[in-house]
Coordinates of C-alpha atoms and ligand atoms in Angstrom, one line a residue:
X1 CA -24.7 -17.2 -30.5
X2 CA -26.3 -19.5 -28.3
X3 CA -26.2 -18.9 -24.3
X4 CA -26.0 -22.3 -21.8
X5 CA -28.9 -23.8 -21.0
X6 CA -29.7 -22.9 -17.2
X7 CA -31.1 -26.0 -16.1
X8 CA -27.6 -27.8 -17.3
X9 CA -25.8 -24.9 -15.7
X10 CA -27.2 -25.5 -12.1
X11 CA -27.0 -29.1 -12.4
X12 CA -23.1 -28.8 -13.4
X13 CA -22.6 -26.5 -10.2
X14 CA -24.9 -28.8 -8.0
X15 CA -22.4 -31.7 -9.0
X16 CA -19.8 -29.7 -8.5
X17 CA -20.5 -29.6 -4.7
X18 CA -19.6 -32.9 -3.7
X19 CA -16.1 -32.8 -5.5
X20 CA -15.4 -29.8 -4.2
X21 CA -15.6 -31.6 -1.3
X22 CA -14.1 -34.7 -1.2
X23 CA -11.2 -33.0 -3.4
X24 CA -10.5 -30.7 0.2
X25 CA -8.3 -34.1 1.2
X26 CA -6.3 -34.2 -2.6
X27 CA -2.9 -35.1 -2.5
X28 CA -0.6 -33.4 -4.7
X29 CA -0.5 -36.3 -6.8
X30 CA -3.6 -36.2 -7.5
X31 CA -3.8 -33.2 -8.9
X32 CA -1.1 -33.7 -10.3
X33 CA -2.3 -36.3 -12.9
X34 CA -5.1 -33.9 -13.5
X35 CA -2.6 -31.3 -14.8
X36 CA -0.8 -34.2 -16.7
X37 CA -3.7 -35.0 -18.1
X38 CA -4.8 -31.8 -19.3
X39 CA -1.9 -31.4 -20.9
X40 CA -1.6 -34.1 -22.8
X41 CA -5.2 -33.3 -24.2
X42 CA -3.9 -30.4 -24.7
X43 CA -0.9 -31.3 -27.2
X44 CA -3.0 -33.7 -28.9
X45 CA -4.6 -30.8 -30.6
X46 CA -1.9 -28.8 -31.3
X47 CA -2.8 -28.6 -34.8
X48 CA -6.7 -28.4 -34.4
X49 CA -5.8 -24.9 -32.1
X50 CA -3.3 -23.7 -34.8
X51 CA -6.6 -23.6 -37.8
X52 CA -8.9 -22.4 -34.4
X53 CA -6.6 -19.7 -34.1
X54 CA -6.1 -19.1 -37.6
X55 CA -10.2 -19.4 -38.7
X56 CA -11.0 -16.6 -35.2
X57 CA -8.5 -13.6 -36.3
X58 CA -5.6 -15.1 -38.3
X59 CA -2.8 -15.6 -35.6
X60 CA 0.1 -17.2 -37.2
X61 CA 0.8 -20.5 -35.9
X62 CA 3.9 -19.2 -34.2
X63 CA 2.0 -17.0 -31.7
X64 CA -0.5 -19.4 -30.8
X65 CA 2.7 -21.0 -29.7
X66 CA 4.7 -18.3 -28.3
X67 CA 1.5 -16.3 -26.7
X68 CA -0.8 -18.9 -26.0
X69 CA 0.9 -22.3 -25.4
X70 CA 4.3 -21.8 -24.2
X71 CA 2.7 -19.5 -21.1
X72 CA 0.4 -22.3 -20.4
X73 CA 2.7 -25.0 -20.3
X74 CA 4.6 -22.9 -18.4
X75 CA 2.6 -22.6 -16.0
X76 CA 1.9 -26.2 -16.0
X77 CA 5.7 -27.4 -16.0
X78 CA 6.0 -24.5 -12.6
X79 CA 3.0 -25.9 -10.9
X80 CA 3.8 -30.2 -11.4
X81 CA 7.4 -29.4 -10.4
X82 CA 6.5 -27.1 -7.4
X83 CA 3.4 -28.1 -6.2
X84 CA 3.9 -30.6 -3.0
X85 CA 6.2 -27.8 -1.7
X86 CA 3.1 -25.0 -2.4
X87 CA 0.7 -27.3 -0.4
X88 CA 3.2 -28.2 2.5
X89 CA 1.8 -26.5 5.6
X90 CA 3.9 -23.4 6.6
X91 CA 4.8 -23.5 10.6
X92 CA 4.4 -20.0 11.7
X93 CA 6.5 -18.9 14.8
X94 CA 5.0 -18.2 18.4
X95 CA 4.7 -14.9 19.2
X96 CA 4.9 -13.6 22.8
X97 CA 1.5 -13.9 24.0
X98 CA 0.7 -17.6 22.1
X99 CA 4.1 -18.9 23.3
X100 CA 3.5 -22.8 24.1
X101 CA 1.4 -23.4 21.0
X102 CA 2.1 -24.8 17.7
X103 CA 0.9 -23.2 14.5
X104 CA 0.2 -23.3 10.9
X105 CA -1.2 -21.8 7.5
X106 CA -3.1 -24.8 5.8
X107 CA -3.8 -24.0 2.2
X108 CA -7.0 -24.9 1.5
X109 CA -9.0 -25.3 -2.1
X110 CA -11.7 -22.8 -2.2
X111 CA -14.5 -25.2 -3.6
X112 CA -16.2 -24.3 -6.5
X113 CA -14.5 -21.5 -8.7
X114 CA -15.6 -19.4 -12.1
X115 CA -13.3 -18.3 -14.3
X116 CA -14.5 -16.1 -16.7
X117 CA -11.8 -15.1 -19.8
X118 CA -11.7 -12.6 -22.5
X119 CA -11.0 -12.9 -26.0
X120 CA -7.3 -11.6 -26.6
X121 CA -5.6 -14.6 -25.6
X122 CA -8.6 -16.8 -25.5
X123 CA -6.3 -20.2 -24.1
X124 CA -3.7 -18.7 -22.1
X125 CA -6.3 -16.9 -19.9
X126 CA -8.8 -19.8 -19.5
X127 CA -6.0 -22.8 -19.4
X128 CA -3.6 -20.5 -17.2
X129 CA -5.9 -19.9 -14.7
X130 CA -7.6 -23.2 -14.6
X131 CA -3.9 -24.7 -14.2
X132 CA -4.1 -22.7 -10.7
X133 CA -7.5 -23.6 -10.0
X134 CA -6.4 -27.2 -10.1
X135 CA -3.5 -27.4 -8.8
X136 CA -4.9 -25.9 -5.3
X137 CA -7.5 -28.6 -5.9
X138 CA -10.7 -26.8 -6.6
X139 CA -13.5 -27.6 -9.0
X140 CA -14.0 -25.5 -12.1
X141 CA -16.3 -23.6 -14.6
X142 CA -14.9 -21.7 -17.6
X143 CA -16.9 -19.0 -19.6
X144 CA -14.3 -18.1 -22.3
X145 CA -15.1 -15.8 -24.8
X146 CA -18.2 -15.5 -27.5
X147 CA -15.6 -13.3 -29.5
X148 CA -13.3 -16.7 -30.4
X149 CA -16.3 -19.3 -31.2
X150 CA -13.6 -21.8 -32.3
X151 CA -10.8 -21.9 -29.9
X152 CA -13.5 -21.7 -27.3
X153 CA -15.7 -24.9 -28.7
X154 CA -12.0 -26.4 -28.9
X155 CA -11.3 -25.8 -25.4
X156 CA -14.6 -27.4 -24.5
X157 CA -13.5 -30.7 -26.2
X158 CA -10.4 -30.6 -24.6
X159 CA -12.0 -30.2 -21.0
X160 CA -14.5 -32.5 -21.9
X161 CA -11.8 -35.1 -23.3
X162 CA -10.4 -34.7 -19.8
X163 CA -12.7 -34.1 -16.9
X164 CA -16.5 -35.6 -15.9
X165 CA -18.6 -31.9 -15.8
X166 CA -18.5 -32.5 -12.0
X167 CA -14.8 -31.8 -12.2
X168 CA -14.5 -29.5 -14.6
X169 CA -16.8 -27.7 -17.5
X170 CA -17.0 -25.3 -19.8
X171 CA -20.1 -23.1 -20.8
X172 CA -19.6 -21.6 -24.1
X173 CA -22.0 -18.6 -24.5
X174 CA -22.4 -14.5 -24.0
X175 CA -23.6 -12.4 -21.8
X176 CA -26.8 -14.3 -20.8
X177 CA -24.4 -17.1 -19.7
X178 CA -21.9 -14.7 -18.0
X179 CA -25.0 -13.6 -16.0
X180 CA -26.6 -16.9 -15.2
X181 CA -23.0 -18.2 -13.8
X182 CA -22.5 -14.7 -11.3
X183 CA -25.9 -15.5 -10.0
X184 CA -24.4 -18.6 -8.2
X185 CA -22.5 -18.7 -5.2
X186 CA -19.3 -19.8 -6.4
X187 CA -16.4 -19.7 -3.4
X188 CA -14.1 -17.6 -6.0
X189 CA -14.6 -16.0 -9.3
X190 CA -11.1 -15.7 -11.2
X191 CA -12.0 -12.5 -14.1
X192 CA -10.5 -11.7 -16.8
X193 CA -11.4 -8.8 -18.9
X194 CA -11.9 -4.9 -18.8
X195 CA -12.3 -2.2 -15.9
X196 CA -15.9 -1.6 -16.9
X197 CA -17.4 -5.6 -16.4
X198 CA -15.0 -6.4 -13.7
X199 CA -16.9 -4.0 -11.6
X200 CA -19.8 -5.9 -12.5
X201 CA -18.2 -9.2 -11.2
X202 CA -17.3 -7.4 -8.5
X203 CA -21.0 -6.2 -7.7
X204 CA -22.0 -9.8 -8.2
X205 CA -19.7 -11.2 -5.9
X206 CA -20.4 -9.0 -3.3
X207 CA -24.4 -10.4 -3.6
X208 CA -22.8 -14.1 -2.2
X209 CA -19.5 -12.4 -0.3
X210 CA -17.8 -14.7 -3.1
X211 CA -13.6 -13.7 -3.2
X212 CA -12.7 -12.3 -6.6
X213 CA -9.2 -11.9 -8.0
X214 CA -9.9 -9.4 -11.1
X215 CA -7.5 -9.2 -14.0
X216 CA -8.7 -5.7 -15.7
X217 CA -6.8 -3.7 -18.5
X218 CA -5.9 -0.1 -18.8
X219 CA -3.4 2.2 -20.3
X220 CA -0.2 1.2 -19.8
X221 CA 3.0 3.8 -20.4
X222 CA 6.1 3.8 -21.7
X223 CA 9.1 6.4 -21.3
X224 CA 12.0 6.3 -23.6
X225 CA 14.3 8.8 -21.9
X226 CA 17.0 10.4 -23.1
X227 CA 20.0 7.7 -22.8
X228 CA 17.8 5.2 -23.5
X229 CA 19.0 2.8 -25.9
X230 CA 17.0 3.9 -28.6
X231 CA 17.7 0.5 -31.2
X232 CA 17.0 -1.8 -28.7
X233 CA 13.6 0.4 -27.4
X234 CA 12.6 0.3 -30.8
X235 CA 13.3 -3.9 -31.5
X236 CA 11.5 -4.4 -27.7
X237 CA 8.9 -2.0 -28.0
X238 CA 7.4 -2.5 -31.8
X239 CA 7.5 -6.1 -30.6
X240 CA 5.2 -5.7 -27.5
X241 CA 3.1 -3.2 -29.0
X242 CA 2.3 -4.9 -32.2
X243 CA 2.1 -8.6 -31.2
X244 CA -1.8 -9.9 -31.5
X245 CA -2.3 -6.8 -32.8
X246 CA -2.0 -4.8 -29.9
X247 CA -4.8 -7.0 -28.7
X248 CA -2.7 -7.4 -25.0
X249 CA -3.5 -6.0 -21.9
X250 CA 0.3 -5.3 -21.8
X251 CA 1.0 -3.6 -24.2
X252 CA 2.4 -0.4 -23.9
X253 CA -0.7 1.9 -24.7
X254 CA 1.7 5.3 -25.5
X255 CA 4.8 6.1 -25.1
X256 CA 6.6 9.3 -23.7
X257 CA 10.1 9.9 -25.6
X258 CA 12.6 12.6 -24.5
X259 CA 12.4 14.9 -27.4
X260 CA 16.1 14.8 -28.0
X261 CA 15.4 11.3 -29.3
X262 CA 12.4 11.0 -30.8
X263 CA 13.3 11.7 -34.1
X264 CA 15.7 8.8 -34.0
X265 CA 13.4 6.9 -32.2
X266 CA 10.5 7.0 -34.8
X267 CA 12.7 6.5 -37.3
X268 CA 14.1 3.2 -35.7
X269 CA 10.4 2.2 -35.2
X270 CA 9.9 2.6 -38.7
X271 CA 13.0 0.6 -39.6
X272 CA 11.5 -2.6 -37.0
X273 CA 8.1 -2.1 -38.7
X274 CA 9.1 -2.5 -42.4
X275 CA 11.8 -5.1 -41.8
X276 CA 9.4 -7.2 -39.5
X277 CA 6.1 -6.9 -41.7
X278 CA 7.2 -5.8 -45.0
X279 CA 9.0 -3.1 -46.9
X280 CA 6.1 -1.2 -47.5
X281 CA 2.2 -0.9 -46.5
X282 CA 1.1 -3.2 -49.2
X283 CA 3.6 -5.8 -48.1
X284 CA 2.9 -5.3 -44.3
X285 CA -0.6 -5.6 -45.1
X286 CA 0.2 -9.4 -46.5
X287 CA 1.8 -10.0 -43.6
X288 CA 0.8 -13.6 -42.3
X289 CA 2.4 -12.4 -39.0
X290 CA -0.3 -9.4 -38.5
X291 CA -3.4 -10.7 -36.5
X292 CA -6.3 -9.6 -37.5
X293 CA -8.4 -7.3 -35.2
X294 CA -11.0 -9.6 -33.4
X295 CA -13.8 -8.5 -35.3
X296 CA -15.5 -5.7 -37.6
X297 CA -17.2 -3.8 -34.1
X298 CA -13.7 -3.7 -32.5
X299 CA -11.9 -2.5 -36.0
X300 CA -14.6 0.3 -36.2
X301 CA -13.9 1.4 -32.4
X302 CA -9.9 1.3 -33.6
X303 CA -10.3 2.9 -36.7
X304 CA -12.6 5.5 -34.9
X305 CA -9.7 6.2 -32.7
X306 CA -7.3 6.9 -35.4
X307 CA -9.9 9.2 -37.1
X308 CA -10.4 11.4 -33.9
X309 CA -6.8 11.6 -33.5
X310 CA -5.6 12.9 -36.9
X311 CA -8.6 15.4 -37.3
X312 CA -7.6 17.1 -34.4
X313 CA -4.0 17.1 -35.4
X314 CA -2.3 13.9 -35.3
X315 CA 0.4 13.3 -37.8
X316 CA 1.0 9.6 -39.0
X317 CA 4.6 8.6 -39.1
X318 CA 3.9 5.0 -40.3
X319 CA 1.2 3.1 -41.3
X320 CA -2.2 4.5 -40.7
X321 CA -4.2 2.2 -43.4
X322 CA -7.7 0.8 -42.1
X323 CA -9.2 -2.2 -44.1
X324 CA -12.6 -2.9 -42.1
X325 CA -13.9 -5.9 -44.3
X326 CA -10.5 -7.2 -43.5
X327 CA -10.5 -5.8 -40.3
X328 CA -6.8 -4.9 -40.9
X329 CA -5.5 -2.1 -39.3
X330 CA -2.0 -1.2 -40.1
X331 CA 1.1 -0.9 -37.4
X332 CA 0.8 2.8 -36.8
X333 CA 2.9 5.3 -35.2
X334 CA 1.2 8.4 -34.6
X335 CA 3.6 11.7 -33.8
X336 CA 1.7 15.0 -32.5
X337 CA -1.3 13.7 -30.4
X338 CA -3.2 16.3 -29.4
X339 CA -4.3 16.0 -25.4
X340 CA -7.9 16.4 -26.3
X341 CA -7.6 13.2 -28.4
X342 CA -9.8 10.6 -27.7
X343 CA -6.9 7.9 -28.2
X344 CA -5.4 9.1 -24.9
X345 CA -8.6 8.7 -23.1
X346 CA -9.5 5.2 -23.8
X347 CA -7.6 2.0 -23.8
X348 CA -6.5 1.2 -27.1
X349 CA -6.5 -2.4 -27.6
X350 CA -5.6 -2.3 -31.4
X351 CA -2.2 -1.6 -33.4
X352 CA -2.0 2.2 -32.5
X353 CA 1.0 3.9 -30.6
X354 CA 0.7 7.6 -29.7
X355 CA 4.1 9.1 -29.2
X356 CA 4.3 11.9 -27.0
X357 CA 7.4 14.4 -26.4
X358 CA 8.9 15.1 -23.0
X359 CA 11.5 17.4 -22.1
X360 CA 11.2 16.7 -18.1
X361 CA 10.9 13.4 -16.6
X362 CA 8.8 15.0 -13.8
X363 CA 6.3 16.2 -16.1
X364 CA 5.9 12.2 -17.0
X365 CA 5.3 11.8 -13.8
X366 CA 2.4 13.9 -12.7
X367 CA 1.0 12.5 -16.1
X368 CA 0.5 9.4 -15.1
X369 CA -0.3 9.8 -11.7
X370 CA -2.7 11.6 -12.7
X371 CA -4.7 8.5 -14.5
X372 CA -6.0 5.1 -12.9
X373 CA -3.2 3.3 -12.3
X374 CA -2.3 0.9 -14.9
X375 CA -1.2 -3.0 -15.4
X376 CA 2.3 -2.3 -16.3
X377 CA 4.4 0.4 -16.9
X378 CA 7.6 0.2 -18.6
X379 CA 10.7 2.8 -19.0
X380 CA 13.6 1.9 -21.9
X381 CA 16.9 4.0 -19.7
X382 CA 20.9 3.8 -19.3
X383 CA 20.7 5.9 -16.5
X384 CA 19.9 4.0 -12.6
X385 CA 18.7 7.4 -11.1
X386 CA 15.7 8.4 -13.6
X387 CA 14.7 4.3 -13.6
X388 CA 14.5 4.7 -9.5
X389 CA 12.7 7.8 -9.7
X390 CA 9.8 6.5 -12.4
X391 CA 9.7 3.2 -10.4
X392 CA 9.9 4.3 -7.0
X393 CA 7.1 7.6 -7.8
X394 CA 4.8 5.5 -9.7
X395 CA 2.2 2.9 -9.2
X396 CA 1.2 -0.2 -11.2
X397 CA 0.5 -4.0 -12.0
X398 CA 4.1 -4.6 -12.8
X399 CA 6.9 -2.8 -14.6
X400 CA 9.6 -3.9 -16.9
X401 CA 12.7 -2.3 -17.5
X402 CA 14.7 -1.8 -20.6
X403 CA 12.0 -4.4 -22.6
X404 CA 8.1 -4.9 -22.1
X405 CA 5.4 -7.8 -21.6
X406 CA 8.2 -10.0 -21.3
X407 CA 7.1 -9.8 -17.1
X408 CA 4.5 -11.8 -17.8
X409 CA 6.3 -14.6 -18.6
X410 CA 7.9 -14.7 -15.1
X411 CA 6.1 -17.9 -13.4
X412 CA 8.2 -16.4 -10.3
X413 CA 6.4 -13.2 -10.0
X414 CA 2.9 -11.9 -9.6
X415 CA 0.9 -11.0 -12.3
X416 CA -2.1 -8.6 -11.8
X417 CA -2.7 -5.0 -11.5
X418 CA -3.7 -2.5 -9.0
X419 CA -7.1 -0.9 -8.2
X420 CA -8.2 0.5 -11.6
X421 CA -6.2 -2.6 -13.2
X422 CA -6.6 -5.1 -11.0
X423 CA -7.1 -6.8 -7.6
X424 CA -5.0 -10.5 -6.7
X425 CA -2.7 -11.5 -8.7
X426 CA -1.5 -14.5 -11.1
X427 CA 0.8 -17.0 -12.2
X428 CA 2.8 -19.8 -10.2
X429 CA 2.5 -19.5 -6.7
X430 CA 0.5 -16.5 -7.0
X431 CA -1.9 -18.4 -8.6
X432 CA -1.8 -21.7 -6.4
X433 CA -2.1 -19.2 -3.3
X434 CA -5.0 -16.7 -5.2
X435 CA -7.2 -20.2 -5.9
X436 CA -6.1 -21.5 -1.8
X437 CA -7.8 -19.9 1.2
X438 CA -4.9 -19.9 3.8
X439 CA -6.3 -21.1 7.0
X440 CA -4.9 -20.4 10.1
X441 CA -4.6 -23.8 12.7
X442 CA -3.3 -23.2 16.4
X443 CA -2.7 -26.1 18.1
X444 CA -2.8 -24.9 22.2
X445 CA -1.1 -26.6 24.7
X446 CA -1.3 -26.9 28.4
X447 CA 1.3 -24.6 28.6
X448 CA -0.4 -21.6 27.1
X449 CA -0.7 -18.3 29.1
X450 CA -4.3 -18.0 28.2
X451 CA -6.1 -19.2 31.3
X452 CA -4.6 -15.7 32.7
X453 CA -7.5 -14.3 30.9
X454 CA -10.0 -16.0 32.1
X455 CA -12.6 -14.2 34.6
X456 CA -13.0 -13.6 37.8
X457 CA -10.4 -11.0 37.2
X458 CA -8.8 -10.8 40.2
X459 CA -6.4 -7.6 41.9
X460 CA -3.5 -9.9 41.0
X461 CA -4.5 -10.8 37.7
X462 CA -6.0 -7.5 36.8
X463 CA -2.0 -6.1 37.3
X464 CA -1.0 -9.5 35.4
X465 CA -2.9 -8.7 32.5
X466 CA -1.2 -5.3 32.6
X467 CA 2.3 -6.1 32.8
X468 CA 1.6 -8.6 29.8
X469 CA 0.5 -5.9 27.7
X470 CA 3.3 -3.6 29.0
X471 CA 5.7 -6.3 27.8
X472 CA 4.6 -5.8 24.6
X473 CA 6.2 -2.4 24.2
X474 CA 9.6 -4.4 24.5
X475 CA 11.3 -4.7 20.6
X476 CA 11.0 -7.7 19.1
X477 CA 14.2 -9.9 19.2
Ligands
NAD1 P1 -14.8 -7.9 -21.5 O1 -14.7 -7.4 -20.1 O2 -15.7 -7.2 -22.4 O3 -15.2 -9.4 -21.4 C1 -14.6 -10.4 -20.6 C2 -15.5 -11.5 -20.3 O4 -16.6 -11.0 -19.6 C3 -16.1 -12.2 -21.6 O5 -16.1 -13.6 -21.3 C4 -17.5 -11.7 -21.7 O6 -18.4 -12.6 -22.3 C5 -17.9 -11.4 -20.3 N1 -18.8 -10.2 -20.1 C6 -18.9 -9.1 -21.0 N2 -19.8 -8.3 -20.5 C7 -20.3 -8.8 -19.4 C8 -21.3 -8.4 -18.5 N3 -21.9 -7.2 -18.6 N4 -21.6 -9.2 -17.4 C9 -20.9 -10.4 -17.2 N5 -20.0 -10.8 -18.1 C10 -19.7 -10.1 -19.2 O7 -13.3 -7.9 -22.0 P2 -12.7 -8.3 -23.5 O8 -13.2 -7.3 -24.5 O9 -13.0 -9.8 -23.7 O10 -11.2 -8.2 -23.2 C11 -10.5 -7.0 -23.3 C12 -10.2 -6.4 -21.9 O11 -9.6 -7.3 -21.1 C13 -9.2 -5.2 -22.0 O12 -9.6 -4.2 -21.1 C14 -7.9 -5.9 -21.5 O13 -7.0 -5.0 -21.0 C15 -8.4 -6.8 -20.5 N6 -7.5 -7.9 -20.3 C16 -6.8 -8.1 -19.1 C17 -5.9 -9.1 -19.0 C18 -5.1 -9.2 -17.7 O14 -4.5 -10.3 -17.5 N7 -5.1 -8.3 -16.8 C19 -5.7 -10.0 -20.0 C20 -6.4 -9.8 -21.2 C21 -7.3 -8.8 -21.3

């Protein structure tokens, strides 16, 4: 792999500078076209991605659409249509003591961002994010991933169709590159990737007080309780699981079913698996609509995962076949987990779903507070009361109820985790806001009561100043 060459990078970020700044006074219109522009480039190699796609891990051409374009022009079509009103400055009340002045929360670009992606969704979480980046009207500088070689080296011709490398650029390359590009002072580095290197980004940004937004991973549960609706759990939750593999950050990790189900519940997942993928495993393993693992490393770490698990006791309901020169890895449910298992430990990131009994939802509970808190959680339930109590005693990203991932596609709501998953968060707004700095503007006015605290502090002003703050204990109207 080759890394950027750091003479080129530090001449890109130096050019960058004087965008950055004149782009502070972009309209909306502006960036606007810039968007536009993008993604027509974008389109115009519809095709080129699809073989990309198909040449890094063999995703059908329908998932690169569903999973990788459709959230990235959704993100565009939200941001073009919503924009000017993002950017409008929002008048912000007086309050008691500033009463007679007029103020305002100015969104700002930051200047000069980094937004480093991983490798699961190589476009969506380097276009998605650079959407944002734009549309608040900063200058940008992509590391995707070295694990994707071609849809990265296509994204690079799309920028570079597009923008001058004073505007925008893309630095193919590892961790050498990675490295060179958290040495600089960037005003905001947008991460994407795992727990373990976004505290490195963190440690790096804290070197220039940069502002991060980190997008980590984690385990993320599922419950099926016991009125669940256990045909559509199955339809929603093989779906989630086993889409890109289990390659998503999403995905549910395991899933806790009431035991009074579970029996019916595997054998629903069973029926989704082999009418989705193929009768039987020779047929799934044909399957043009199984992604391959990303590569050989992460289909020994999988298949290592699987091998822990069933030598300490794990009993394979479906699937369970590891082809590493393929790097196929079947859809696998896996009944039985022992606690001990290594699979319950680590995030799984590959086409493996534990399935663990419960008899009290309390139990669940505890279990999961008891772990970093993850990027989503999700709970398949008929009954209000048990969804209230999982939601309201829990912590995470976001949640989903009655169906999984399908949060993410929400250009309405945030999309991040929380500590362990996360800090900031993504997507429409969120994302024009996380790639803004919201600066405060008071305009004063002759009016304003603040010459009363101005020295010499006089007897008479002294009991002023006190009945002022005495005021304060009255309730707001
Ligand atoms: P990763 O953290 O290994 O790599 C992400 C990026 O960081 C890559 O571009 C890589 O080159 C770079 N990198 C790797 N090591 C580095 C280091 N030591 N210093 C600086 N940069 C480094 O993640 P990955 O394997 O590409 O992706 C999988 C992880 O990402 C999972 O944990 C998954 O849950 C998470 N993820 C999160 C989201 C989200 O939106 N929250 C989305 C997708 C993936």
């Amino acid at each position: 792999m080759t890394e950027a060459d750091p003479q080129h990078v530090q001449a890109v970020f130096d050019s960058q500078l004087e965008t950055a700044l004149r782009w502070r006074e972009s309209t909306a219109a502006e960036r606007i076209t810039r968007i536009r522009r993008l993604r027509d480039a974008l389109l115009a190699r519809r095709e080129a991605f699809y073989d990309a796609f198909m040449a890094d891990y063999r995703k059908s051409p329908s998932e690169v659409e569903g999973s990788e374009l459709l959230p990235v022009m959704d993100e565009m079509r939200h941001a073009i249509g919503r924009l000017r009103r993002w950017m409008r400055p929002r008048s912000v009340w007086p309050t008691s003591t500033t009463l007679g002045t007029v103020s305002a929360i100015q969104y700002q670009p930051r200047g000069r961002v980094l937004i480093i992606a991983p490798w699961n969704y190589p476009l969506s979480l380097c276009f998605g994010p650079l959407v944002s980046a734009l549309a608040a009207g900063n200058t940008v500088i992509i590391k995707p991933s070295e694990m994707t070689p071609a849809v990265s080296s296509l994204m690079g011709r799309v920028i570079a169709d597009v923008f001058p490398e004073s505007e925008v650029a893309l630095f193919e390359g590892g961790l050498a590159t990675s490295q060179m590009l958290l040495d600089l002072p960037f005003d905001h580095i947008f991460f994407t990737g795992s727990p373990t290197v976004g505290k490195i980004v963190m440690v790096a940004a804290a070197r220039h007080l940069t502002s991060i937004t980190l997008e980590l991973g984690g385990k993320s549960p599922a419950i099926v309780g016991e009125t669940a609706d256990i045909k559509r759990a199955a339809e929603t939750l093989m779906w989630g699981k086993f889409l890109n593999s289990g390659q998503t950050c999403i995905a549910p990790d395991y899933v806790h079913v009431h035991e009074s189900v579970k029996d019916a519940f595997i054998a629903e997942c069973r029926k989704v698996l082999r009418s989705r993928y193929g009768e039987t495993d020779a047929k799934q393993k044909l399957s043009a609509d199984l992604t391959r693992i990303v590569n050989e490393r992460h289909a020994q770490r999988i298949a290592a995962l699987l091998d822990d698990a069933t030598s300490r006791g794990a009993v394979v309901r479906s699937g369970g076949e590891v082809d590493l020169a393929q790097r196929f890895i079947a859809p696998t449910l896996l009944d039985q987990v022992p606690q001990d298992a290594r699979i319950l430990e680590e995030e799984i990131f590959g086409p493996l779903l534990p399935i663990l009994g419960f008899s009290q939802l309390d139990t669940v509970i505890a279990y999961i507070n008891a772990r970093p808190k993850p990027l989503a959680l999700y709970i398949w339930s008929r009954t209000p009361e048990e969804i209230d109590r999982v939601l309201k005693r829990t912590s995470s990203g976001g949640a989903c109820v009655n169906h999984c991932v399908i949060q993410f596609a929400h250009g309405g709501l945030p999309f991040g985790g929380v500590n362990n998953s996360g800090i900031g968060s993504a997507h429409g707004h969120f994302g024009f806001k996380a790639f803004s700095h919201e600066r405060a503007v008071l305009r004063s006015s002759p009016l304003m009561l603040v010459k009363l605290f101005f020295p010499p502090f006089t007897e008479s002003r002294r009991r002023m100043i006190r009945r002022v703050v005495d005021m304060l204990r009255l309730p707001m109207l």
